[in-house]
Tab-separated table of C-alpha atoms in Angstrom:
chain	number	residue	atom	x	y	z
A	952	MET	CA	-27.163	9.607	47.410
A	953	ARG	CA	-26.660	6.140	48.843
A	954	ASN	CA	-30.433	5.508	48.864
A	955	ALA	CA	-30.756	6.687	45.254
A	956	LEU	CA	-27.999	4.311	44.194
A	957	ALA	CA	-29.670	1.444	46.027
A	958	ILE	CA	-32.990	2.150	44.314
A	959	PHE	CA	-31.285	2.361	40.906
A	960	LEU	CA	-29.551	-1.004	41.415
A	961	ALA	CA	-32.787	-2.586	42.618
A	962	VAL	CA	-34.668	-1.388	39.527
A	963	LEU	CA	-31.857	-2.612	37.302
A	964	PHE	CA	-31.956	-6.012	38.989
A	965	LEU	CA	-35.731	-6.310	38.592
A	966	ALA	CA	-35.560	-5.286	34.929
A	967	SER	CA	-32.920	-7.888	34.195
A	968	CYS	CA	-34.986	-10.563	35.926
A	969	GLN	CA	-38.141	-9.637	34.042
A	970	SER	CA	-36.516	-9.452	30.621
A	971	LYS	CA	-35.676	-13.147	30.487
A	972	PRO	CA	-38.593	-15.400	31.471
A	973	GLU	CA	-37.437	-18.756	32.786
A	974	GLY	CA	-40.034	-20.705	30.811
A	975	TYR	CA	-43.218	-20.521	28.779
A	976	THR	CA	-46.862	-20.712	29.738
A	977	LEU	CA	-49.203	-21.396	26.871
A	978	ASN	CA	-52.823	-20.585	27.778
A	979	VAL	CA	-55.329	-21.559	25.098
A	980	THR	CA	-59.056	-20.951	24.785
A	981	VAL	CA	-61.097	-22.984	22.304
A	982	THR	CA	-64.509	-21.617	21.357
A	983	GLY	CA	-67.397	-23.539	19.839
A	984	GLU	CA	-68.042	-25.918	22.751
A	985	PRO	CA	-65.215	-28.423	22.308
A	986	GLU	CA	-65.766	-31.773	23.996
A	987	ASN	CA	-64.180	-32.167	27.414
A	988	GLY	CA	-61.303	-34.639	27.434
A	989	THR	CA	-60.292	-33.934	23.824
A	990	THR	CA	-56.580	-34.635	23.514
A	991	VAL	CA	-54.342	-31.767	22.422
A	992	PHE	CA	-50.826	-32.141	21.031
A	993	LEU	CA	-48.009	-29.582	21.104
A	994	ARG	CA	-45.668	-30.475	18.263
A	995	THR	CA	-42.620	-29.193	16.421
A	996	THR	CA	-40.425	-30.570	13.630
A	997	ASP	CA	-37.109	-32.417	13.764
A	998	SER	CA	-34.066	-32.042	11.521
A	999	LEU	CA	-35.841	-34.033	8.771
A	1000	ASN	CA	-38.906	-31.767	8.988
A	1001	GLN	CA	-40.953	-34.581	10.566
A	1002	LEU	CA	-43.497	-33.712	13.261
A	1003	ILE	CA	-42.562	-34.750	16.795
A	1004	ASP	CA	-44.576	-34.442	20.009
A	1005	LEU	CA	-43.397	-32.034	22.695
A	1006	ASP	CA	-46.324	-32.384	25.087
A	1007	THR	CA	-49.965	-33.471	25.345
A	1008	THR	CA	-52.922	-32.420	27.471
A	1009	THR	CA	-56.726	-32.353	27.312
A	1010	ILE	CA	-59.380	-29.677	26.909
A	1011	GLU	CA	-61.499	-29.002	29.967
A	1012	ASN	CA	-64.297	-26.405	29.841
A	1013	GLY	CA	-62.882	-24.946	26.638
A	1014	VAL	CA	-59.367	-24.293	27.888
A	1015	PHE	CA	-56.003	-26.010	28.172
A	1016	SER	CA	-52.413	-25.026	28.822
A	1017	PHE	CA	-48.829	-26.101	28.356
A	1018	THR	CA	-45.805	-25.124	30.404
A	1019	GLY	CA	-42.103	-25.745	29.859
A	1020	THR	CA	-38.860	-24.116	28.901
A	1021	GLN	CA	-37.547	-23.287	25.446
A	1022	ALA	CA	-33.883	-22.593	24.718
A	1023	GLU	CA	-34.694	-20.420	21.706
A	1024	PRO	CA	-37.852	-19.450	19.779
A	1025	ARG	CA	-39.074	-22.292	17.571
A	1026	LEU	CA	-41.957	-22.715	15.154
A	1027	SER	CA	-44.381	-25.188	16.725
A	1028	TYR	CA	-47.978	-26.339	16.269
A	1029	ILE	CA	-51.092	-27.228	18.229
A	1030	PHE	CA	-53.144	-30.159	16.974
A	1031	LEU	CA	-56.531	-31.364	18.254
A	1032	GLU	CA	-57.207	-35.082	18.313
A	1033	SER	CA	-60.652	-34.569	16.807
A	1034	GLY	CA	-60.011	-31.587	14.574
A	1035	ARG	CA	-58.577	-30.740	11.181
A	1036	GLY	CA	-55.683	-28.405	10.658
A	1037	ASN	CA	-53.418	-26.930	13.299
A	1038	VAL	CA	-52.437	-23.682	14.976
A	1039	PRO	CA	-48.878	-22.546	14.234
A	1040	LEU	CA	-47.109	-20.496	16.902
A	1041	ILE	CA	-43.647	-19.430	17.939
A	1042	LEU	CA	-42.812	-21.364	21.086
A	1043	GLU	CA	-40.666	-19.129	23.265
A	1044	ASN	CA	-40.314	-18.371	26.952
A	1045	GLY	CA	-42.994	-16.009	28.218
A	1046	ASP	CA	-46.775	-15.913	28.605
A	1047	ILE	CA	-48.464	-16.802	25.316
A	1048	LYS	CA	-52.216	-16.538	24.832
A	1049	ILE	CA	-54.062	-18.244	21.989
A	1050	ARG	CA	-57.738	-18.299	21.076
A	1051	PHE	CA	-59.359	-20.189	18.207
A	1052	PRO	CA	-62.670	-21.816	17.135
A	1053	LYS	CA	-62.569	-25.612	17.341
A	1054	ASP	CA	-63.818	-25.909	13.746
A	1055	SER	CA	-61.571	-23.211	12.281
A	1056	MET	CA	-58.063	-23.424	13.710
A	1057	THR	CA	-56.813	-21.346	10.794
A	1058	TYR	CA	-58.207	-18.220	12.431
A	1059	ALA	CA	-56.348	-18.448	15.728
A	1060	LYS	CA	-55.311	-15.266	17.528
A	1061	LEU	CA	-51.832	-15.190	19.100
A	1062	GLU	CA	-50.478	-12.660	21.567
A	1063	GLY	CA	-48.257	-12.192	24.571
A	1064	THR	CA	-44.659	-12.440	23.332
A	1065	ARG	CA	-42.617	-10.453	20.831
A	1066	GLN	CA	-42.187	-13.269	18.309
A	1067	ASN	CA	-45.861	-14.232	18.401
A	1068	ASP	CA	-46.945	-10.622	17.957
A	1069	LEU	CA	-44.752	-10.423	14.842
A	1070	PHE	CA	-45.997	-13.826	13.668
A	1071	MET	CA	-49.613	-12.706	14.140
A	1072	ASN	CA	-48.978	-9.665	11.934
A	1073	PHE	CA	-47.632	-11.979	9.245
A	1074	LEU	CA	-50.501	-14.465	9.578
A	1075	GLU	CA	-53.228	-11.832	9.312
A	1076	GLU	CA	-51.970	-10.590	5.956
A	1077	SER	CA	-51.212	-14.132	4.772
A	1078	ARG	CA	-54.802	-15.165	5.501
A	1079	VAL	CA	-56.093	-12.354	3.289
A	1080	LEU	CA	-53.851	-13.600	0.478
A	1081	SER	CA	-54.900	-17.225	1.077
A	1082	GLU	CA	-58.576	-16.318	0.842
A	1083	LYS	CA	-57.902	-14.449	-2.393
A	1084	ALA	CA	-56.067	-17.474	-3.816
A	1085	MET	CA	-58.901	-19.842	-2.863
A	1086	SER	CA	-61.452	-17.529	-4.466
A	1087	MET	CA	-59.460	-17.373	-7.698
A	1088	GLN	CA	-59.029	-21.149	-7.768
A	1089	ASN	CA	-62.759	-21.679	-7.240
A	1090	ASP	CA	-63.498	-19.260	-10.087
A	1091	MET	CA	-61.095	-21.166	-12.356
A	1092	ARG	CA	-62.710	-24.469	-11.400
A	1093	MET	CA	-66.187	-23.188	-12.195
A	1094	ALA	CA	-65.034	-21.692	-15.494
A	1095	ALA	CA	-63.368	-24.979	-16.432
A	1096	GLN	CA	-66.553	-26.917	-15.633
A	1097	GLN	CA	-68.476	-24.549	-17.892
A	1098	ARG	CA	-65.770	-24.900	-20.566
A	1099	ASP	CA	-65.301	-21.162	-20.595
A	1100	THR	CA	-61.743	-21.223	-21.947
A	1101	ALA	CA	-61.464	-17.450	-22.285
A	1102	THR	CA	-62.250	-16.941	-18.594
A	1103	VAL	CA	-59.914	-19.768	-17.560
A	1104	THR	CA	-57.060	-18.192	-19.529
A	1105	ALA	CA	-57.710	-14.750	-18.060
A	1106	LEU	CA	-57.904	-16.151	-14.529
A	1107	ARG	CA	-54.655	-18.073	-14.988
A	1108	GLU	CA	-52.875	-14.899	-16.036
A	1109	GLU	CA	-54.398	-13.104	-13.055
A	1110	PHE	CA	-53.248	-15.919	-10.771
A	1111	ILE	CA	-49.668	-15.609	-12.046
A	1112	GLU	CA	-49.772	-11.912	-11.125
A	1113	PHE	CA	-51.197	-12.848	-7.727
A	1114	GLN	CA	-48.305	-15.254	-7.101
A	1115	GLU	CA	-45.896	-12.376	-7.673
A	1116	GLU	CA	-47.932	-10.254	-5.275
A	1117	ALA	CA	-47.727	-12.973	-2.619
A	1118	LYS	CA	-43.984	-13.359	-3.140
A	1119	SER	CA	-43.491	-9.602	-2.841
A	1120	PHE	CA	-45.416	-9.588	0.435
A	1121	ASN	CA	-43.154	-12.290	1.868
A	1122	VAL	CA	-40.003	-10.525	0.698
A	1123	GLU	CA	-41.066	-7.162	2.098
A	1124	PHE	CA	-42.130	-8.664	5.420
A	1125	ALA	CA	-38.747	-10.364	5.866
A	1126	LYS	CA	-36.896	-7.173	4.965
A	1127	ASN	CA	-38.997	-4.975	7.239
A	1128	ASN	CA	-38.940	-7.354	10.226
A	1129	PRO	CA	-35.297	-8.440	10.675
A	1130	ASP	CA	-35.864	-9.470	14.303
A	1131	ALA	CA	-38.764	-11.857	13.505
A	1132	LEU	CA	-38.107	-15.593	13.488
A	1133	ILE	CA	-40.710	-15.965	10.753
A	1134	SER	CA	-38.490	-13.771	8.536
A	1135	ALA	CA	-35.776	-16.456	8.622
A	1136	LEU	CA	-38.372	-19.111	7.776
A	1137	ILE	CA	-39.601	-16.980	4.859
A	1138	ILE	CA	-36.056	-16.550	3.525
A	1139	GLY	CA	-35.452	-20.297	3.873
A	1140	ASN	CA	-38.583	-21.061	1.823
A	1141	LEU	CA	-37.694	-18.499	-0.852
A	1142	MET	CA	-34.233	-20.034	-1.104
A	1143	ALA	CA	-35.554	-23.606	-1.269
A	1144	GLY	CA	-38.008	-22.672	-4.010
A	1145	LYS	CA	-35.377	-20.656	-5.915
A	1146	ALA	CA	-37.838	-17.787	-5.936
A	1147	LEU	CA	-35.085	-15.167	-5.797
A	1148	PRO	CA	-31.526	-14.809	-7.098
A	1149	GLN	CA	-28.849	-16.074	-4.740
A	1150	GLU	CA	-27.416	-12.602	-4.204
A	1151	GLU	CA	-30.786	-11.264	-3.058
A	1152	ILE	CA	-31.182	-14.174	-0.646
A	1153	LYS	CA	-27.731	-13.387	0.762
A	1154	ALA	CA	-28.621	-9.708	1.198
A	1155	MET	CA	-31.874	-10.561	2.986
A	1156	PHE	CA	-30.068	-12.955	5.316
A	1157	GLU	CA	-27.412	-10.372	6.127
A	1158	GLY	CA	-30.189	-7.954	7.052
A	1159	LEU	CA	-31.512	-10.227	9.819
A	1160	SER	CA	-30.782	-9.435	13.442
A	1161	PRO	CA	-27.898	-11.338	15.135
A	1162	GLU	CA	-30.427	-13.249	17.270
A	1163	VAL	CA	-32.411	-14.471	14.256
A	1164	LYS	CA	-29.206	-15.361	12.377
A	1165	ALA	CA	-28.187	-17.463	15.393
A	1166	SER	CA	-31.544	-19.274	15.501
A	1167	GLU	CA	-31.947	-22.770	14.098
A	1168	PRO	CA	-33.561	-21.608	10.806
A	1169	GLY	CA	-30.928	-18.857	10.583
A	1170	LYS	CA	-28.139	-21.395	10.944
A	1171	ARG	CA	-29.733	-23.562	8.239
A	1172	ILE	CA	-29.790	-20.631	5.823
A	1173	LYS	CA	-26.134	-19.868	6.569
A	1174	GLU	CA	-25.215	-23.505	5.995
A	1175	GLN	CA	-27.069	-23.565	2.662
A	1176	LEU	CA	-25.478	-20.296	1.540
A	1177	ASP	CA	-22.027	-21.664	2.375
A	1178	LYS	CA	-22.781	-24.788	0.325
A	1179	MET	CA	-23.926	-22.656	-2.602
A	1180	LYS	CA	-20.471	-21.150	-2.870
A	1181	SER	CA	-19.174	-24.437	-4.296
A	1182	THR	CA	-21.702	-24.296	-7.150
A	1183	GLU	CA	-21.682	-20.599	-8.014
A	1184	VAL	CA	-21.219	-19.439	-11.598
A	1185	GLY	CA	-17.481	-19.227	-12.305
A	1186	VAL	CA	-16.565	-22.102	-9.967
A	1187	LYS	CA	-15.419	-25.510	-11.174
A	1188	ALA	CA	-18.261	-27.949	-10.652
A	1189	PRO	CA	-17.651	-30.593	-7.968
A	1190	ASN	CA	-16.954	-33.985	-9.502
A	1191	PHE	CA	-19.177	-36.976	-8.738
A	1192	SER	CA	-19.925	-40.493	-9.853
A	1193	ALA	CA	-22.892	-42.843	-9.547
A	1194	PRO	CA	-24.451	-45.955	-11.133
A	1195	THR	CA	-25.950	-45.819	-14.615
A	1196	PRO	CA	-29.183	-47.654	-15.522
A	1197	ASP	CA	-26.996	-50.564	-16.674
A	1198	GLY	CA	-25.178	-50.766	-13.347
A	1199	ASP	CA	-21.880	-49.233	-14.496
A	1200	VAL	CA	-20.348	-46.251	-12.723
A	1201	LEU	CA	-20.102	-42.943	-14.581
A	1202	ALA	CA	-18.296	-39.810	-13.375
A	1203	LEU	CA	-18.973	-36.209	-14.343
A	1204	THR	CA	-15.443	-35.882	-15.726
A	1205	ASP	CA	-16.142	-38.819	-18.050
A	1206	VAL	CA	-18.723	-36.611	-19.754
A	1207	THR	CA	-17.195	-33.114	-19.582
A	1208	THR	CA	-13.945	-34.250	-21.226
A	1209	LYS	CA	-15.848	-35.418	-24.305
A	1210	GLY	CA	-17.480	-32.148	-25.273
A	1211	LYS	CA	-17.506	-28.376	-25.152
A	1212	LEU	CA	-20.655	-27.928	-23.048
A	1213	THR	CA	-22.273	-30.214	-20.495
A	1214	LEU	CA	-25.668	-29.823	-18.895
A	1215	VAL	CA	-25.962	-31.459	-15.462
A	1216	ASP	CA	-29.712	-31.964	-15.160
A	1217	PHE	CA	-31.269	-32.899	-11.790
A	1218	TRP	CA	-34.688	-34.433	-12.382
A	1219	ALA	CA	-36.978	-37.379	-11.506
A	1220	ALA	CA	-39.730	-39.418	-13.098
A	1221	TRP	CA	-42.183	-38.200	-10.440
A	1222	CYS	CA	-41.360	-34.501	-11.032
A	1223	ARG	CA	-43.984	-32.993	-13.368
A	1224	PRO	CA	-42.065	-29.752	-14.083
A	1225	CYS	CA	-39.022	-31.880	-14.951
A	1226	ARG	CA	-40.991	-34.035	-17.354
A	1227	ALA	CA	-42.517	-30.909	-18.900
A	1228	GLU	CA	-39.021	-29.489	-19.504
A	1229	ASN	CA	-37.600	-32.728	-20.965
A	1230	PRO	CA	-38.868	-32.121	-24.550
A	1231	ASN	CA	-37.000	-28.810	-24.600
A	1232	ILE	CA	-33.746	-30.448	-23.462
A	1233	VAL	CA	-34.261	-33.224	-26.039
A	1234	SER	CA	-34.661	-30.629	-28.779
A	1235	VAL	CA	-31.522	-28.705	-27.767
A	1236	TYR	CA	-29.534	-31.936	-27.352
A	1237	HIS	CA	-30.299	-33.250	-30.839
A	1238	LYS	CA	-29.691	-29.836	-32.377
A	1239	TYR	CA	-26.263	-29.297	-30.787
A	1240	LYS	CA	-24.880	-32.717	-29.804
A	1241	ASP	CA	-22.699	-32.838	-32.918
A	1242	LYS	CA	-21.227	-29.463	-31.951
A	1243	GLY	CA	-20.111	-30.689	-28.535
A	1244	PHE	CA	-23.205	-30.428	-26.321
A	1245	ASN	CA	-23.559	-33.212	-23.732
A	1246	VAL	CA	-26.123	-33.910	-21.029
A	1247	ILE	CA	-25.831	-35.975	-17.871
A	1248	GLY	CA	-29.089	-36.610	-16.056
A	1249	VAL	CA	-28.946	-37.047	-12.282
A	1250	SER	CA	-32.196	-38.687	-11.226
A	1251	LEU	CA	-33.644	-38.290	-7.731
A	1252	ASP	CA	-35.944	-41.251	-8.152
A	1253	THR	CA	-36.200	-44.078	-5.640
A	1254	ARG	CA	-37.450	-46.829	-7.971
A	1255	ALA	CA	-35.192	-47.994	-10.783
A	1256	GLU	CA	-38.206	-49.100	-12.862
A	1257	ASP	CA	-39.756	-45.620	-12.798
A	1258	TRP	CA	-36.425	-44.024	-13.654
A	1259	LYS	CA	-35.713	-46.297	-16.630
A	1260	GLN	CA	-39.261	-46.065	-17.970
A	1261	ALA	CA	-39.187	-42.242	-17.862
A	1262	ILE	CA	-35.876	-42.191	-19.747
A	1263	GLU	CA	-37.391	-44.339	-22.480
A	1264	SER	CA	-40.777	-42.578	-22.575
A	1265	ASP	CA	-39.250	-39.102	-22.815
A	1266	GLY	CA	-36.559	-40.102	-25.301
A	1267	LEU	CA	-33.652	-38.960	-23.118
A	1268	ALA	CA	-30.802	-40.247	-25.273
A	1269	TRP	CA	-27.909	-39.112	-23.071
A	1270	ASN	CA	-25.965	-40.202	-20.011
A	1271	HIS	CA	-27.898	-41.009	-16.832
A	1272	ILE	CA	-26.923	-41.795	-13.253
A	1273	SER	CA	-28.748	-42.160	-9.950
A	1274	ASN	CA	-28.262	-43.390	-6.404
A	1275	LEU	CA	-32.066	-43.765	-6.112
A	1276	LYS	CA	-32.158	-41.807	-2.842
A	1277	ARG	CA	-34.383	-38.853	-3.695
A	1278	PHE	CA	-33.067	-35.670	-2.002
A	1279	GLN	CA	-30.771	-37.745	0.225
A	1280	ASP	CA	-28.725	-38.470	-2.889
A	1281	PRO	CA	-25.108	-37.480	-2.105
A	1282	ILE	CA	-24.809	-35.694	-5.466
A	1283	ALA	CA	-27.949	-33.655	-4.734
A	1284	GLN	CA	-26.521	-32.745	-1.347
A	1285	LEU	CA	-23.143	-31.910	-2.875
A	1286	TYR	CA	-24.893	-29.483	-5.236
A	1287	ASN	CA	-27.275	-28.191	-2.557
A	1288	ILE	CA	-30.347	-29.421	-4.437
A	1289	ASN	CA	-33.584	-29.123	-2.464
A	1290	ALA	CA	-35.977	-28.590	-5.377
A	1291	ILE	CA	-36.104	-29.871	-8.957
A	1292	PRO	CA	-35.768	-29.315	-11.839
A	1293	ALA	CA	-32.307	-27.877	-11.316
A	1294	ALA	CA	-29.505	-27.646	-13.851
A	1295	PHE	CA	-25.913	-26.494	-14.237
A	1296	LEU	CA	-24.280	-25.685	-17.573
A	1297	LEU	CA	-20.531	-26.412	-17.633
A	1298	ASP	CA	-17.858	-25.437	-20.140
A	1299	GLU	CA	-15.202	-27.808	-21.468
A	1300	ASN	CA	-13.112	-27.240	-18.315
A	1301	GLY	CA	-16.000	-28.188	-16.028
A	1302	VAL	CA	-16.553	-24.583	-14.908
A	1303	ILE	CA	-20.155	-23.547	-14.223
A	1304	ILE	CA	-21.183	-20.845	-16.696
A	1305	ALA	CA	-24.954	-20.780	-16.059
A	1306	LYS	CA	-27.604	-22.311	-13.806
A	1307	ASP	CA	-31.244	-23.312	-14.113
A	1308	LEU	CA	-31.706	-22.354	-17.758
A	1309	ARG	CA	-35.059	-23.565	-19.060
A	1310	GLY	CA	-37.130	-23.190	-22.193
A	1311	PRO	CA	-35.694	-20.843	-24.837
A	1312	ALA	CA	-33.035	-19.581	-22.391
A	1313	LEU	CA	-31.209	-22.940	-22.541
A	1314	GLU	CA	-30.964	-23.015	-26.331
A	1315	GLN	CA	-30.019	-19.350	-26.436
A	1316	LYS	CA	-27.048	-19.928	-24.133
A	1317	VAL	CA	-25.941	-23.140	-25.854
A	1318	ALA	CA	-26.146	-21.460	-29.262
A	1319	GLU	CA	-24.216	-18.458	-27.949
A	1320	VAL	CA	-21.314	-20.662	-26.809
A	1321	LEU	CA	-21.224	-23.239	-29.609
A	1322	ASN	CA	-21.964	-20.985	-32.572
């Protein structure tokens, strides 16, 4: 009995030791006769999403390796000094094996750790979708060169359907793989691109494993979701103030108290979708301004000249403010803006009654309230 207990405790001890590797070993094979001495970079991103170096080495006889320790799994990349592209991987403690052709880093094979196995599953399907997208784009380009408008139109419609297919793949992968770090990164991208309703994003995040929720991308999602609460429909919009094109200071309350409806429109001169939407806002503004419809444009430009010229060129005859700080603008951060165009429709009490209405949907809502 005593011997059996000793064996059981020994096995338990060994299992606990083996389940938590103390560091990572990254063994990489590069095919295609890479030149000896080629510098290799192991990189990740910082809090501003800028690439930073973690380590460097050189290729010798087609192989190289990195070793170190990693507190938690993190999306990282391998770059070759003389090559294009990169190899994404999940850097985590354990033995990771990677193999790729020197002239086609896109087709790397990852294996050896749980997160990289899951990431590889995601990448394989993503590559199929990427190849399909490239093929469709090439077909559209050729049809456009031949001035075959009927084919171009058909291919554009097909491409829109393909984009939905790609989005569905990402959504289903995240839902079906709650313990994958890449699932948190997928949810973060869907949230940033406003590809899904906020409630669906919340539900997907809640479905993640505790470990993935506690990861760095998981924490970022949680932080963004908490910020969104202050700009949900039914909540009073946070007040703000900023310089106008003339150098005066204008506050949101200065505008909302003068009408029945106020559109807070986040835009920029450099944003093509914003400029494409401007004629619609102009039309709604002139149609309903005498009934109490106001607009305040919050520009995320960085150059005052570009901002002012766009206002004049697009005929935006309403209130405008900007801190000229792009997405570092404190108003953009207050409203959790990480993509534009973005808009909030407020009632006469400054309460948010709708978000991101574009095209006919904007006029329909304004007409519903003011008529």
